[in-house]
XYZ file of C-alpha atoms in Angstrom:
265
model
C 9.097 76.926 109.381
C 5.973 74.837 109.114
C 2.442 75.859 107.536
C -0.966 74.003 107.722
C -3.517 76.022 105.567
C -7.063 75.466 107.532
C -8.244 75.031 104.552
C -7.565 71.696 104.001
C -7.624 70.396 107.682
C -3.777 69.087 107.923
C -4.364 67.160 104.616
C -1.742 68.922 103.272
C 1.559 69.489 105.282
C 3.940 72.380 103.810
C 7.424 73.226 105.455
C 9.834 75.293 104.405
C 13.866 75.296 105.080
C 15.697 77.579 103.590
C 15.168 77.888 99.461
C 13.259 74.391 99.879
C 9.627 73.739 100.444
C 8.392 70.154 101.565
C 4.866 69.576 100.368
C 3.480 66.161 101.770
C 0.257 64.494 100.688
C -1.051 63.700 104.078
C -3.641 61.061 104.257
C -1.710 57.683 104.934
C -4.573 55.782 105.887
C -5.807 56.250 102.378
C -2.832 56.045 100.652
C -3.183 59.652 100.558
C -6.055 58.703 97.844
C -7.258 62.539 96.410
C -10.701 63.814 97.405
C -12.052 67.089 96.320
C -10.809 68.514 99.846
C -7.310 67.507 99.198
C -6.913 68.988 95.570
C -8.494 72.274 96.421
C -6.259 72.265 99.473
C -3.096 71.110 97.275
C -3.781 73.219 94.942
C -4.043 76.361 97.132
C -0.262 75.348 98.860
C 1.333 75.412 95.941
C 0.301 79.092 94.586
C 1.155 80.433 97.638
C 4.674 79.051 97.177
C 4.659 80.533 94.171
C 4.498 84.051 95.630
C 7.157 83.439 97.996
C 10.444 85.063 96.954
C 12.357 83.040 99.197
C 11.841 79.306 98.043
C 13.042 78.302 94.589
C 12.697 74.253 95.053
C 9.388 72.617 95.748
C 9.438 68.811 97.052
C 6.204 66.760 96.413
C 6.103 63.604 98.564
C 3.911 61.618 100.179
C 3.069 60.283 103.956
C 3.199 56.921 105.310
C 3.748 53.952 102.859
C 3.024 55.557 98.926
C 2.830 58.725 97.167
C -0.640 58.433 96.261
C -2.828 55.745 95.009
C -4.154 58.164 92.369
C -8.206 59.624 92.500
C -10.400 58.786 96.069
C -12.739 56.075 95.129
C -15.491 57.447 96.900
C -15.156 60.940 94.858
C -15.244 58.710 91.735
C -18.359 56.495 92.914
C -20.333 60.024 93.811
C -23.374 59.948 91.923
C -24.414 63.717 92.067
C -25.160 65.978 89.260
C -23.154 66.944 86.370
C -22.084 70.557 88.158
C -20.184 68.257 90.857
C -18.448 66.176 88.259
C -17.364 69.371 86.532
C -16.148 70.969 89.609
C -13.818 67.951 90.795
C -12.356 67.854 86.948
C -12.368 71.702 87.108
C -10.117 71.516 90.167
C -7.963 68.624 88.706
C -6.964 70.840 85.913
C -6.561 74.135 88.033
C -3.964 71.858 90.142
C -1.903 70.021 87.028
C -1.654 73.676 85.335
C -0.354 75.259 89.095
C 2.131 72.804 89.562
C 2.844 72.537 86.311
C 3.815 76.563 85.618
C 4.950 77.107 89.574
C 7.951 79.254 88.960
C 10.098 77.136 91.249
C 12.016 74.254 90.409
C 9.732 70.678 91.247
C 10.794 67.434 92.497
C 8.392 64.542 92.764
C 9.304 61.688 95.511
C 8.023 58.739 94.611
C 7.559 56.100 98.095
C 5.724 52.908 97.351
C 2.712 53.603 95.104
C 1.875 56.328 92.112
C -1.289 55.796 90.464
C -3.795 57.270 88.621
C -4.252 60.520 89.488
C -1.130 60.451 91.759
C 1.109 59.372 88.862
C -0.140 62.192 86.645
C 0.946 64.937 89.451
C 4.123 63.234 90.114
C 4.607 63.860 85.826
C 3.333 67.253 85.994
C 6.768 67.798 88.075
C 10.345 68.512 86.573
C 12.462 65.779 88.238
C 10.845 62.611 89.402
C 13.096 60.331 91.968
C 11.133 56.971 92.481
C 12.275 53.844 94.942
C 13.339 50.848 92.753
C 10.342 48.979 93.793
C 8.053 51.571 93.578
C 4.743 50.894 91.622
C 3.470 53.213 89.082
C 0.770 52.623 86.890
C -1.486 55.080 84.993
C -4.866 52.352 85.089
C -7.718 54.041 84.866
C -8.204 51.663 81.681
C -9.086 49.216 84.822
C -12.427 50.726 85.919
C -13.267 52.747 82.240
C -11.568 55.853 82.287
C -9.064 57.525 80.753
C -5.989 59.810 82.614
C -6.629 62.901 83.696
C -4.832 65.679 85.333
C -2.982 65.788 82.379
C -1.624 62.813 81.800
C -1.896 62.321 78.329
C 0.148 65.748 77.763
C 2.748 64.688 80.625
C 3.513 61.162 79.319
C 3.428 61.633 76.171
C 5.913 64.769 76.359
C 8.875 62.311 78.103
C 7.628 58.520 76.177
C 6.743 59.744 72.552
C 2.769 59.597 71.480
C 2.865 55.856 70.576
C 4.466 54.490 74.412
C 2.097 56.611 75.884
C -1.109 55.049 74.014
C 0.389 51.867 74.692
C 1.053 52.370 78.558
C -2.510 53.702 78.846
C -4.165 50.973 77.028
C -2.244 47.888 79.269
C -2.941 50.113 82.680
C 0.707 48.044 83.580
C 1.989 48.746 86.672
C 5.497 49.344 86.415
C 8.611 49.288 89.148
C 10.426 52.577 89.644
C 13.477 50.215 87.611
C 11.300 49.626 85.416
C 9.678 53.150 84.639
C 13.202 54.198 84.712
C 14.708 52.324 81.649
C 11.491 53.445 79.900
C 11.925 57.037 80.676
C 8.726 57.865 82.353
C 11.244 59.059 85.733
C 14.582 60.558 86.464
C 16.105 59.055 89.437
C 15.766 56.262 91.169
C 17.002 55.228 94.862
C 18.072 51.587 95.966
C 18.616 52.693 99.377
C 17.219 55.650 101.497
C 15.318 58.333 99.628
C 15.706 60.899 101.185
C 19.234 60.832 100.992
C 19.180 60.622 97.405
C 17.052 63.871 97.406
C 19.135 65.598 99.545
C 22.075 65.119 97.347
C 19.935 66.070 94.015
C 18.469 69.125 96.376
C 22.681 69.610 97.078
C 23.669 70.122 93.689
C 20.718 72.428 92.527
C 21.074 75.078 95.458
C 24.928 74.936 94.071
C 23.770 75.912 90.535
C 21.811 79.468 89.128
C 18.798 78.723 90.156
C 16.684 81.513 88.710
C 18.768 80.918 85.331
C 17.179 77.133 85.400
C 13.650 78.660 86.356
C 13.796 81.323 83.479
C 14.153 78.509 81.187
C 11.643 76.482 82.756
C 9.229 79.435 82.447
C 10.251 79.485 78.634
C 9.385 76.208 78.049
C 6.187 76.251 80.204
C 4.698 79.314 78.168
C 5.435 77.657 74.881
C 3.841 74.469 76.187
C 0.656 76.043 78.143
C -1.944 76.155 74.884
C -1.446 72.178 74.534
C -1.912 71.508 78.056
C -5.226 73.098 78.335
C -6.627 71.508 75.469
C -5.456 68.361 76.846
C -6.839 68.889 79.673
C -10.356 69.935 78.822
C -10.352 66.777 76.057
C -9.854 65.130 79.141
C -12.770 66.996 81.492
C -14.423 65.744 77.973
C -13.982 62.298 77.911
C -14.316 61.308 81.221
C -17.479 62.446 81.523
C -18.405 60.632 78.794
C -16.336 57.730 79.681
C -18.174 57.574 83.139
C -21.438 57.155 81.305
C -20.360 53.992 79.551
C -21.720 50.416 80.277
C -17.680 49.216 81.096
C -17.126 51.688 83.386
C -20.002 50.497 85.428
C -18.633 47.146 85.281
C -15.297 48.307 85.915
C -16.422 49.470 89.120
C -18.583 46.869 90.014
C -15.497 44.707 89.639
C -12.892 46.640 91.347
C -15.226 46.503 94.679
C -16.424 42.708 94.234
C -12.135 41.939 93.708
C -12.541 40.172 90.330
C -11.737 40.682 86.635
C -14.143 42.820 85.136
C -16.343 41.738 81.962
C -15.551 44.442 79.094
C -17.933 44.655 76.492
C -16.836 47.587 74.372
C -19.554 49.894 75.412
């Protein structure tokens, strides 16, 4: 079974085999980079998986070469008023709190790169299997921001509070090894993917599923207070963030190709 909500205009691509659901980001010639379109339209996939009584395992991936490359540029460059900022961070949070709580069991594959934005979903999930070269890096520190989509809550629930200020403030990019050993992902694959999620995929439909999901639901209710503080600090901050003197630089630098010039304000 395949689906294609018009909503979204293919950009996202859900199929369904069995008690497994495929979710793709599909926009490869952007690195499936997320506009307003695609969020709304992710967003609206996943909660109708969660009303279906038939799949229990949700796979996030992405088409063509990376997972995502984190936030559309061109959604972060928009320069309308206030009420459009505060619907795009509105619509952020709706998604990180769906896929988040989805009653389902969640498995993020991680091809080539997961940034920004794209890394924060790929945390909001309960496994994450990652290529060993694989690049993650949460860098909005790079143009002036901070994470959003709840990345602050995600990271610092699997590094410890001190990591995740630390990871934030460098914006390093890290290899899936690498993010492994640290404990930011799960899994990761030196050969094909897929196969490794197959096998992972393999052993879950061979264990009590709805026993794993009751404690999963457990765990999300006791968490779900934090997370939506965290994520309206965040809604917060950006928008001051995106008022500040180095975030205009950071910009400015990111499309001349330099090093920006950071002056603290």
């Amino acid at each position: 079974m395949t689906v294609t909500s018009d909503f979204n205009s293919g950009l996202i691509r859900v199929s369904a085999e069995g008690r497994v659901a495929m979710v793709e980001l599909n926009r490869p010639e952007s690195l499936n980079a997320l506009n307003l379109e695609m969020i709304k339209g992710l967003c609206c996939s996943l909660k109708d998986l969660c009303s279906s009584d038939e799949v229990e395992i949700v796979v996030l991936k992405g088409a063509g070469r990376a997972f995502s490359a984190g936030g559309d540029i061109k959604m972060m460059l928009a320069k309308g008023d206030e009420s459009d900022f505060s619907e795009v961070m509105d619509s952020i949070n709706e998604l990180a709190v769906t896929l988040y709580s989805m009653p389902k069991i969640t498995l993020a594959a991680i091809t080539g790169a997961a940034a920004g934005l794209g890394l924060s979903l790929a945390l909001a999930t309960d496994y994450i299997m990652a290529e060993r070269e694989s690049k993650l890096a949460m860098n909005f520190i790079g143009i002036g921001l901070i994470p959003d989509g709840g990345g602050h809550y995600f990271m610092k629930s699997r590094l410890g509070e001190t990591k995740t200020k630390h990871l934030i403030w460098e914006g390093k990019q890290l290899t899936g090894a690498e993010a492994l050993d640290m404990g930011l992902i799960d899994e990761i694959s030196d050969g094909n993917l897929e196969e490794k999620i197959a096998q992972k995929l393999g052993e879950w439909q061979q264990k009590p599923l709805q026993a794993m999901i009751k404690t999963k639901k457990i765990l999300v209710e006791d968490n779900r207070a934090s997370l939506l503080k965290t994520l309206e600090l965040e809604k917060y901050a950006q928008s001051k963030m995106r008022q500040t003197e180095d975030h205009k630089e950071g910009v400015k630098a990111f499309l001349e190709k330099r090093k920006p010039n950071f002056i603290g304000k």
